[in-house]
Short mmCIF file of C-alpha atoms and ligand atoms in Angstrom, two decimals:
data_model
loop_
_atom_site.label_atom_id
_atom_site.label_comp_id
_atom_site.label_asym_id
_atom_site.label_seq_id
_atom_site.Cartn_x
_atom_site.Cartn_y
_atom_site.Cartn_z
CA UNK G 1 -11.13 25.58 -63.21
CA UNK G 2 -8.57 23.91 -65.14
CA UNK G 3 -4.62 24.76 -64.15
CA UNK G 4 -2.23 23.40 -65.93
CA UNK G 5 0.07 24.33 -68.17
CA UNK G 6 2.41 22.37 -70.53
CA UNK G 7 5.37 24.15 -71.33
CA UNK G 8 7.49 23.21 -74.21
CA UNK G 9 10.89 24.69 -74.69
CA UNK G 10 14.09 23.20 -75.45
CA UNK G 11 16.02 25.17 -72.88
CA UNK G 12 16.50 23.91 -70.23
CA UNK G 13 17.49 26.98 -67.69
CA UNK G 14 14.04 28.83 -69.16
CA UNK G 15 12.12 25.73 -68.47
CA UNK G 16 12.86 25.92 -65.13
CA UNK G 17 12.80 29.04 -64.20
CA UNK G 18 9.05 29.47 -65.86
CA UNK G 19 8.32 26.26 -63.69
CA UNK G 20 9.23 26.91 -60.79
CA UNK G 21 7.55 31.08 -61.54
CA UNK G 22 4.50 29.00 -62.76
CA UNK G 23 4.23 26.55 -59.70
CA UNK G 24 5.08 29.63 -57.08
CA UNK G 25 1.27 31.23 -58.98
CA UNK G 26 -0.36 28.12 -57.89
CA UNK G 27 -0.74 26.42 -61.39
CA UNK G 28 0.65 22.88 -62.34
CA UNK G 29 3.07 22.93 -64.34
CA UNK G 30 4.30 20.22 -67.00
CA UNK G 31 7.21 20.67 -69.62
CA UNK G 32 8.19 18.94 -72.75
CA UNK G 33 11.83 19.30 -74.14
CA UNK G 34 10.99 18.99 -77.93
CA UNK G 35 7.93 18.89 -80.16
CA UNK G 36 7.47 15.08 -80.39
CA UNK G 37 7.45 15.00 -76.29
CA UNK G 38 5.19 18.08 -76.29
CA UNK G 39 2.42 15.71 -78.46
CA UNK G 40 3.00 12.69 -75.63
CA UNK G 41 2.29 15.48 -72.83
CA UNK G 42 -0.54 17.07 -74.65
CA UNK G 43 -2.10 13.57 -74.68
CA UNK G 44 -1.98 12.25 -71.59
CA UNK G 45 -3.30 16.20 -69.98
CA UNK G 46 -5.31 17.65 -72.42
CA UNK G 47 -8.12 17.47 -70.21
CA UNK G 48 -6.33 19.33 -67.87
CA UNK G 49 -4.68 22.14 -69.76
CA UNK G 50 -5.72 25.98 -69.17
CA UNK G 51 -2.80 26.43 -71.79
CA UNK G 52 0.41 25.69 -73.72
CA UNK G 53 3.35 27.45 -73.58
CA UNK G 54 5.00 27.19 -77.23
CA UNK G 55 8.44 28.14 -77.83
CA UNK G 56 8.61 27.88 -82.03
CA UNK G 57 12.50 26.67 -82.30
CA UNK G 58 12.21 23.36 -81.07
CA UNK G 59 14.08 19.90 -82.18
CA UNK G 60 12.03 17.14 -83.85
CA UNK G 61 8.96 18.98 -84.72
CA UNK G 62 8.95 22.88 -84.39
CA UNK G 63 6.44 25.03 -82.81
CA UNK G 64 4.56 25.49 -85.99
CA UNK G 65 3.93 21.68 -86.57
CA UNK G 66 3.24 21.33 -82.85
CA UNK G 67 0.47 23.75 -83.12
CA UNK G 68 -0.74 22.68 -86.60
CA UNK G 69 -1.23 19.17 -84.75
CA UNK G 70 -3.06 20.45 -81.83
CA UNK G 71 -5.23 22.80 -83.27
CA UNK G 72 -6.96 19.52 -85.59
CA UNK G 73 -8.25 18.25 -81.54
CA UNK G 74 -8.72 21.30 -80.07
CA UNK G 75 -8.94 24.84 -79.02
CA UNK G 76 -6.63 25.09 -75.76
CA UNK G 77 -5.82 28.17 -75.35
CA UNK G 78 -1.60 28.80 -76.65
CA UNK G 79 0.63 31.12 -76.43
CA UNK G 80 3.73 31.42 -78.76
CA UNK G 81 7.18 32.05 -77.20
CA UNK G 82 9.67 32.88 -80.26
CA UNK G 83 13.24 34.22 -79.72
CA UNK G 84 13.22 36.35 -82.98
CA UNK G 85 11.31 39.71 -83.44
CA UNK G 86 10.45 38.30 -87.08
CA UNK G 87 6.81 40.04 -87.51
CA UNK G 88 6.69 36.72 -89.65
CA UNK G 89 6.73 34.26 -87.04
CA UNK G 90 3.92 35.76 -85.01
CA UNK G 91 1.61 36.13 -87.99
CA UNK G 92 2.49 32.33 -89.23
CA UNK G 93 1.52 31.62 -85.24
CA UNK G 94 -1.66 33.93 -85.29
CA UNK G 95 -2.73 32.18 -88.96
CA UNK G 96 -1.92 28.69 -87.38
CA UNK G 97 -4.53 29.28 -84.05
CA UNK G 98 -2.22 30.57 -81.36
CA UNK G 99 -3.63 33.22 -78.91
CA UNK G 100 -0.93 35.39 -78.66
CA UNK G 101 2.77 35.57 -78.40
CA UNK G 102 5.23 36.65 -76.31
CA UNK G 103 8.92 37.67 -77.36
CA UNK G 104 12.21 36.24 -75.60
CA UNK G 105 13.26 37.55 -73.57
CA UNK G 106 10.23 38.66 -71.89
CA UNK G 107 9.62 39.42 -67.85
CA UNK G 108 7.56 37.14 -65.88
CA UNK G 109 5.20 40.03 -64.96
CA UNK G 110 4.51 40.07 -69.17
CA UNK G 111 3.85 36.20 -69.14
CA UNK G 112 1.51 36.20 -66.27
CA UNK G 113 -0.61 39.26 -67.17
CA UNK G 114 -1.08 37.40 -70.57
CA UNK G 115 -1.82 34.29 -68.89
CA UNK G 116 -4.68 36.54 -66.60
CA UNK G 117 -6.00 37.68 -70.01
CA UNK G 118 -6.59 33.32 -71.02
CA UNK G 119 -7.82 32.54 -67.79
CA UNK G 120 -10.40 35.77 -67.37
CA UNK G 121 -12.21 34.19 -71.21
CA UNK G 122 -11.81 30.86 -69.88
CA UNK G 123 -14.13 32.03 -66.95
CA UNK G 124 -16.64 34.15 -69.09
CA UNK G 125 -16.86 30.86 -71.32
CA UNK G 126 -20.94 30.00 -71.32
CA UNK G 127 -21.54 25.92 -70.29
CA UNK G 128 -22.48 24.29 -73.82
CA UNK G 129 -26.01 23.75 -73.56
CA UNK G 130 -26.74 20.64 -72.40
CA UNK G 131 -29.72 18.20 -72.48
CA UNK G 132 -30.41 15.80 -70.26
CA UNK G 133 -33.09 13.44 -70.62
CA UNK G 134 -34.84 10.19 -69.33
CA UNK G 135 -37.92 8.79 -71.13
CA UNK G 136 -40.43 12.06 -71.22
CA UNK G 137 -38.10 14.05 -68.65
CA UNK G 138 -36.33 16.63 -70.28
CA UNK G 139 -33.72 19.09 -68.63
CA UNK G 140 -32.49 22.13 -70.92
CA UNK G 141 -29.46 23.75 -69.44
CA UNK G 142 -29.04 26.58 -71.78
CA UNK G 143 -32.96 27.60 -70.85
CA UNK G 144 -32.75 26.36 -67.75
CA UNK G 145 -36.26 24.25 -68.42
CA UNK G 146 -37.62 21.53 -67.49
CA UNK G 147 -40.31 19.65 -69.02
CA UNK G 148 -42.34 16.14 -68.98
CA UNK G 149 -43.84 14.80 -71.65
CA UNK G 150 -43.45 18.73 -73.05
CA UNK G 151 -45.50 20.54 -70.40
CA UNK G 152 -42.58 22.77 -68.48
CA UNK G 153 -42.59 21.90 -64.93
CA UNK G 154 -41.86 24.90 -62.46
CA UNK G 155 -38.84 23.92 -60.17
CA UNK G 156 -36.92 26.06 -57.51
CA UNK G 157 -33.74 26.31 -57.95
CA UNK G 158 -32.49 23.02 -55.36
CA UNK G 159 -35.09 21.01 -56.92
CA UNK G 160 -33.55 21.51 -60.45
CA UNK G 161 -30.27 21.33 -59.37
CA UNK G 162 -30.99 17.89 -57.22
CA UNK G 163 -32.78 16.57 -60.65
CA UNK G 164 -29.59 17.58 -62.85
CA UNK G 165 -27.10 16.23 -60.35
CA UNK G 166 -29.36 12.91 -60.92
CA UNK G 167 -29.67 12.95 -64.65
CA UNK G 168 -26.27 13.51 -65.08
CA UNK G 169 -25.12 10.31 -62.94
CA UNK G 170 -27.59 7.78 -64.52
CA UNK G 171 -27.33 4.24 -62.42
CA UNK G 172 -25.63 5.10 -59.65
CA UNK G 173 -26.79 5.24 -55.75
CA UNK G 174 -25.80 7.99 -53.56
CA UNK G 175 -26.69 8.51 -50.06
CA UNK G 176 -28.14 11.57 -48.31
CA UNK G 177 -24.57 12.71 -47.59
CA UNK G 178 -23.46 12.54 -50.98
CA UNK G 179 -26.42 14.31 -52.73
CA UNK G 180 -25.97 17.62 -49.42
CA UNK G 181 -22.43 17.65 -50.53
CA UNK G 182 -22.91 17.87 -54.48
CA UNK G 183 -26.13 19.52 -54.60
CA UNK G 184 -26.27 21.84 -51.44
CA UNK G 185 -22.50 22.15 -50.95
CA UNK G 186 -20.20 20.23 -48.64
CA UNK G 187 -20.52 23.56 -46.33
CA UNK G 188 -24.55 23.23 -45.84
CA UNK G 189 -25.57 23.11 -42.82
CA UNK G 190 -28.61 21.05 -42.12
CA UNK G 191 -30.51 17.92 -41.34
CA UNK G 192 -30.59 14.70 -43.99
CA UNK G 193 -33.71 14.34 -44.03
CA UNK G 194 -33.91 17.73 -45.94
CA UNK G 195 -32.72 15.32 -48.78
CA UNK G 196 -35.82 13.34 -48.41
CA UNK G 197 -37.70 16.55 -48.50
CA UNK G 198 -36.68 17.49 -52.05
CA UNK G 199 -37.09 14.02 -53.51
CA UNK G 200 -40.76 14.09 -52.47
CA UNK G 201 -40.95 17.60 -53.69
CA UNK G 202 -39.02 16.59 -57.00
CA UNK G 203 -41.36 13.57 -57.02
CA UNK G 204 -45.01 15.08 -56.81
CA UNK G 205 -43.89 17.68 -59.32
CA UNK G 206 -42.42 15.63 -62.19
CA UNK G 207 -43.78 12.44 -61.59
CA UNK G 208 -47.72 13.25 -60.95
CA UNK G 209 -49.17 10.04 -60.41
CA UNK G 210 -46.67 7.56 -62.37
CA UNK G 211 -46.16 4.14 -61.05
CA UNK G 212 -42.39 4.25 -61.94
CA UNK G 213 -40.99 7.09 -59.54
CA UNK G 214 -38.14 9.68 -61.31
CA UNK G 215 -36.21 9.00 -58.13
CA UNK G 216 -35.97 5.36 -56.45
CA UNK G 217 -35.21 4.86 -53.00
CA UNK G 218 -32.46 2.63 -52.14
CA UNK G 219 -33.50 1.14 -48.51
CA UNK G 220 -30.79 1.77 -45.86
CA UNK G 221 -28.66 3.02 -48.62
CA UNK G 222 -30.47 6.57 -50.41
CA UNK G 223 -31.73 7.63 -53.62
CA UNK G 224 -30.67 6.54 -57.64
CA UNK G 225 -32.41 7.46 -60.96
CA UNK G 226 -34.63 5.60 -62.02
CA UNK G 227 -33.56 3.51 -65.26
CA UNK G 228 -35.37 4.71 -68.40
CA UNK G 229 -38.38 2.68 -69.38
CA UNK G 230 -37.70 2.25 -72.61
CA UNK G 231 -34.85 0.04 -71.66
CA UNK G 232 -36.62 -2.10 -69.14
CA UNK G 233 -37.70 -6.05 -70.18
CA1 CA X 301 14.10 26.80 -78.71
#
């Protein structure tokens, strides 16, 4: 779950105070003093970001620009903080893509139940379906299906995780205590060799009799995807 929130106001006293409000709730917390710094911060943590902060009266580019330029990447979630009750300043923000506004002065009880609201649709967000595929193997996320060579293969749930976790880290080798911790969960408790288990099962139920085996076995290290076919000479 992502945590961190840019905040961009030119104040300095509110700046801190929402920081150190923001960073007492567990969230990271970065702040940008005027629009052009907000566009350097939004860079380097986009990836990050559950949200922007957006205070609309801001030197060098104002809060408008700032979220006319971030809404042509992307759809982080931002909230407008203006100092005037103009009902035209939080239309101009709703028309530009911000979530919702809050007015100046506002209690930190207001912010954070707002910020509750972002965070609950963040969680109810579906994963974008996702295919994965190698040669005939074909992993549907959004159906949770699997198929080879278009007949759908049955798979318990471990088995299709273990194969995801695989297709989605093409070319590299992990070892039985790597696949327990990202597939079964770094709080499983049980023996290796339950790895090997599941790449047999995995094995005998996508591969049938194929020469080149889904899953190779790396001796004395573990397991790695097979490379696709198609690419080998
Ligand atoms: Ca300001």
């Amino acid at each position: 779950m992502k945590k961190t929130i840019l905040i961009v106001e030119d104040e300095l006293s509110l700046s801190g105070y929402l920081t150190k409000e923001l960073q007492f709730e567990d969230f990271d917390v970065v702040v940008a003093n005027d629009g052009l710094a907000a566009m350097a911060s939004y860079d380097q943590y986009k990836n990050d970001l559950l949200l922007i902060l957006l205070d609309w009266m801001l030197p060098k580019l104002d809060g408008m620009e700032v979220l006319r330029r971030i809404r042509k990447h992307d759809q982080v979630p931002v909230i407008i903080m203006t100092a005037r009750d103009y009902i035209g300043d939080k239309v101009a923000g709703l028309d530009n893509g911000a979530d919702d506004y809050i007015t100046k002065p506002f209690e930190i009880e207001e912010l954070l139940a707002r910020i509750r609201v972002i965070q609950r649709r963040a969680e109810n967000q579906t994963e974008p379906n996702q295919i994965y595929q190698l040669d005939d193997v074909i992993l549907d996320t959004k159906a949770h299906r699997v198929t080879c060579a278009g007949a759908e293969v049955q798979l318990t749930h471990r088995e299709y995780d273990l194969l995801q976790f695989f297709l989605a880290h093409p070319d590299q080798v992990f070892t039985r205590d790597d696949l327990l911790d990202q597939v079964w969960g770094a709080d499983f408790l049980g023996q290796q060799n339950v790895v090997d288990v599941y790449v047999g099962y995995l094995r005998s139920k996508v591969d049938g009799d194929s020469p080149t085996p889904l899953i190779k076995t790396v001796r004395g290290v573990g397991y790695k995807l097979r490379k696709s076919t198609a690419n080998a000479n």
